[in-house]
Amino acid sequence: MPLTVDIEGGYAVNEESLANNIEQLFQLDICGINFEDQKVNHPNDELWAIEEQSHRIRTIQQVAAKLQKSVFINARTDLFFKNGKHSLDLVNEAIERTSAYAAAGADGIFIPGLTDRNLIEYFVQQSPLPVNVMVMDGMISNVELQDLGVKTTGIMCRPTCPAKKPYKENCEFFATAKEALLASYRPCKRCQPLSNPTKKSHSVLGSCRFNRGPERGLVGRISWRKTSGIQVYGARKRNFSCSCNVE
């Protein structure tokens, strides 16, 4: 499966260390990165100047070319996290950054923190790159984001996903995985909602026949029920019950 990595600011403060870190990542056969413009461990969360961050993006592409690798750079700007009050002027500043990052070799732009519908719509219309947003408090629905042209939003999971249980107000429920895909959700890599949980259908049917058959001992019956439950629902009974409570 193709692997993308969130490398924050590259864990580097100079060009040499950035190039070295990127080269090590390529040795792991990664195909994409999230790369943000906030300075590493800076006390005031200062952002790199547009020219500096653009040069850093070019450095990544130069390393990729040297190693004959292809990489998708999803450039992230923390401009909206750094500034609590969002305005059209701030969005235009973010668009200026996006245009420079695109010219330097970025393939996508990630704008966490921006939640205003009209500002997101304006940003998408002006951006030269596909736009990603972060689903958070105050964000409009994923269907609306899709209508605005936002490309990726959040992750879709089975209700029984073993990952940390989300807050109910941050969830959106769909009848099928196809509907979630159409709403621009990416499939979770832990619970794999696009896979078939009943691959061992013969075992599921065998469990059903066993439970309808004569008594063969309580321990054996419980074991078969656990096995079939995991195969049908993709999770143990306790996890499935928790997911139902979330819904």
XYZ file of C-alpha atoms in Angstrom:
247
model
C 0.000 0.000 0.000
C 1.414 3.460 -0.881
C 2.644 5.277 2.225
C 2.465 9.012 2.925
C 4.057 10.570 6.003
C 3.339 13.703 8.029
C 6.834 15.115 8.560
C 5.693 18.421 10.123
C 8.439 20.908 9.174
C 10.899 18.234 8.135
C 12.461 18.115 11.618
C 15.170 20.381 10.249
C 16.239 24.018 10.508
C 18.653 24.105 7.591
C 18.787 22.827 4.035
C 21.406 20.138 4.690
C 19.526 18.441 7.533
C 16.245 18.671 5.611
C 17.795 16.993 2.568
C 19.288 14.275 4.767
C 15.952 13.555 6.468
C 14.112 13.421 3.159
C 16.691 11.059 1.704
C 16.216 8.689 4.641
C 12.444 8.764 4.095
C 12.880 7.851 0.440
C 14.832 4.803 1.550
C 11.549 3.644 3.142
C 9.781 4.011 -0.238
C 7.342 6.714 0.884
C 5.297 8.282 -1.916
C 4.021 11.448 -0.256
C 4.490 13.863 2.634
C 2.656 16.565 4.561
C 5.112 19.461 4.874
C 4.198 22.489 6.997
C 5.555 26.034 7.079
C 5.748 26.432 10.854
C 9.285 26.518 12.250
C 10.333 23.532 14.366
C 10.220 24.220 18.129
C 9.989 27.975 17.622
C 8.792 29.680 20.850
C 6.351 31.971 18.993
C 5.200 29.377 16.436
C 6.743 31.549 13.737
C 6.222 30.609 10.106
C 8.935 30.382 7.485
C 8.906 33.300 5.077
C 7.296 32.451 1.730
C 10.637 32.490 -0.088
C 12.285 30.312 2.564
C 9.535 27.698 2.581
C 9.439 27.646 -1.206
C 13.185 26.966 -1.225
C 12.654 24.112 1.257
C 10.028 22.568 -1.050
C 12.450 22.840 -3.971
C 15.078 21.092 -1.844
C 12.725 18.136 -1.351
C 12.049 17.917 -5.079
C 15.771 18.102 -5.820
C 16.433 15.163 -3.477
C 13.623 13.234 -5.167
C 15.079 13.935 -8.614
C 18.564 12.895 -7.498
C 17.223 9.571 -6.217
C 14.846 9.203 -9.183
C 11.856 9.164 -6.875
C 8.384 10.635 -7.261
C 6.792 12.324 -4.234
C 3.465 14.059 -3.604
C 4.101 17.134 -1.450
C 0.994 18.196 0.436
C 2.071 21.652 1.610
C 0.500 22.739 4.869
C 0.228 26.336 5.996
C -0.417 27.080 9.670
C -1.404 30.654 8.883
C -4.979 30.102 10.105
C -3.915 28.347 13.301
C -1.484 31.177 14.072
C -4.118 33.891 13.533
C -7.372 33.464 15.427
C -9.289 36.099 13.473
C -9.819 34.976 9.876
C -10.459 37.533 7.165
C -10.301 37.875 3.389
C -6.879 39.536 3.730
C -5.560 36.508 5.633
C -6.993 34.166 3.001
C -5.288 36.186 0.265
C -2.014 35.859 2.175
C -2.564 32.075 2.296
C -3.276 32.062 -1.452
C -0.009 33.943 -2.028
C 1.798 31.216 -0.091
C -0.065 28.502 -2.011
C 0.904 29.971 -5.382
C 4.560 30.153 -4.338
C 4.513 26.601 -2.968
C 2.930 25.350 -6.199
C 5.641 27.055 -8.267
C 8.279 25.408 -6.034
C 6.843 21.932 -6.649
C 4.039 21.324 -4.125
C 1.149 19.141 -5.314
C -1.564 19.972 -2.761
C -2.336 22.559 -0.068
C -3.598 21.812 3.454
C -5.243 24.728 5.325
C -6.106 23.508 8.864
C -7.957 26.008 11.029
C -10.078 27.663 8.343
C -13.758 26.801 8.880
C -15.733 29.726 7.432
C -17.761 28.494 4.450
C -17.421 31.641 2.341
C -13.677 31.932 2.942
C -13.153 28.254 2.095
C -15.142 28.693 -1.123
C -13.070 31.731 -2.070
C -9.819 29.930 -1.264
C -10.749 26.907 -3.399
C -11.651 29.162 -6.326
C -8.292 30.987 -6.147
C -5.977 28.098 -5.245
C -3.750 26.627 -7.976
C -3.542 23.387 -5.944
C -6.084 20.805 -4.704
C -7.311 21.936 -1.279
C -7.409 19.859 1.925
C -9.101 21.031 5.136
C -9.213 19.766 8.710
C -12.543 18.584 10.127
C -12.906 20.355 13.485
C -15.422 22.221 15.632
C -17.373 24.723 13.571
C -16.622 23.073 10.223
C -19.404 22.723 7.671
C -20.541 19.258 6.583
C -18.437 17.104 4.301
C -21.140 17.170 1.645
C -20.916 20.985 1.581
C -17.110 20.808 1.469
C -17.319 18.475 -1.493
C -19.697 20.861 -3.255
C -17.168 23.666 -2.717
C -14.445 21.593 -4.355
C -12.455 20.543 -1.298
C -10.592 17.338 -2.164
C -9.955 15.585 1.165
C -11.486 16.098 4.580
C -11.422 13.257 7.077
C -11.216 9.511 7.568
C -14.017 6.998 7.283
C -14.062 4.017 9.654
C -16.258 1.081 10.391
C -18.425 1.770 13.463
C -16.368 -0.977 15.072
C -12.944 0.527 14.350
C -10.455 -0.259 17.158
C -9.073 3.283 16.947
C -9.878 5.750 19.730
C -13.627 6.383 19.946
C -14.451 9.842 18.491
C -16.779 12.433 19.963
C -20.294 11.987 18.632
C -20.496 15.621 17.479
C -17.436 15.085 15.270
C -18.932 12.079 13.474
C -20.999 11.776 10.336
C -22.682 8.446 9.604
C -23.278 6.877 6.202
C -25.230 3.783 5.228
C -22.467 2.509 2.943
C -18.745 2.987 2.391
C -19.529 4.215 -1.134
C -21.508 7.144 0.274
C -18.599 8.039 2.558
C -16.201 7.972 -0.406
C -18.481 10.282 -2.373
C -18.385 12.678 0.594
C -14.562 12.792 0.235
C -13.632 10.637 3.243
C -10.440 8.558 3.062
C -10.636 4.914 4.236
C -9.052 4.139 7.614
C -5.999 1.896 7.387
C -6.765 0.155 10.707
C -10.293 -1.122 10.172
C -10.146 -1.070 6.327
C -13.817 -0.214 5.678
C -13.548 -1.068 1.971
C -12.518 -4.666 2.649
C -14.952 -7.535 3.099
C -15.159 -8.634 6.777
C -16.813 -11.924 5.790
C -13.951 -13.401 3.795
C -14.360 -16.614 5.778
C -18.034 -16.970 4.999
C -17.841 -20.735 5.342
C -16.733 -20.285 8.957
C -19.591 -17.882 9.613
C -22.102 -20.367 8.213
C -20.464 -23.136 10.219
C -20.886 -21.102 13.376
C -24.565 -20.575 12.621
C -25.089 -24.312 12.065
C -23.243 -25.060 15.298
C -25.449 -22.686 17.303
C -28.591 -24.275 15.850
C -27.321 -27.776 16.525
C -27.442 -29.865 19.711
C -25.714 -28.607 22.860
C -21.956 -29.197 22.556
C -20.693 -27.415 25.590
C -20.944 -23.803 26.695
C -17.242 -23.000 26.159
C -17.264 -24.188 22.554
C -20.455 -22.311 21.785
C -19.085 -19.022 23.190
C -15.861 -19.441 21.223
C -17.736 -19.977 17.966
C -19.918 -16.939 18.616
C -16.885 -14.732 19.210
C -15.284 -15.952 16.007
C -18.369 -15.421 13.888
C -18.985 -12.012 15.460
C -15.560 -10.782 14.437
C -16.015 -12.165 10.925
C -19.433 -10.564 10.473
C -18.913 -7.209 12.220
C -15.145 -6.794 12.059
C -14.841 -6.429 15.847
C -15.400 -8.114 19.175
C -18.774 -7.766 20.847
C -17.543 -5.152 23.328
C -16.182 -2.890 20.563
C -19.342 -3.346 18.532
C -21.492 -2.341 21.532
C -19.348 0.784 22.063
C -19.797 1.794 18.449
C -23.562 1.417 18.738
C -23.507 3.736 21.752
C -21.617 6.339 19.718
C -24.290 6.203 17.041
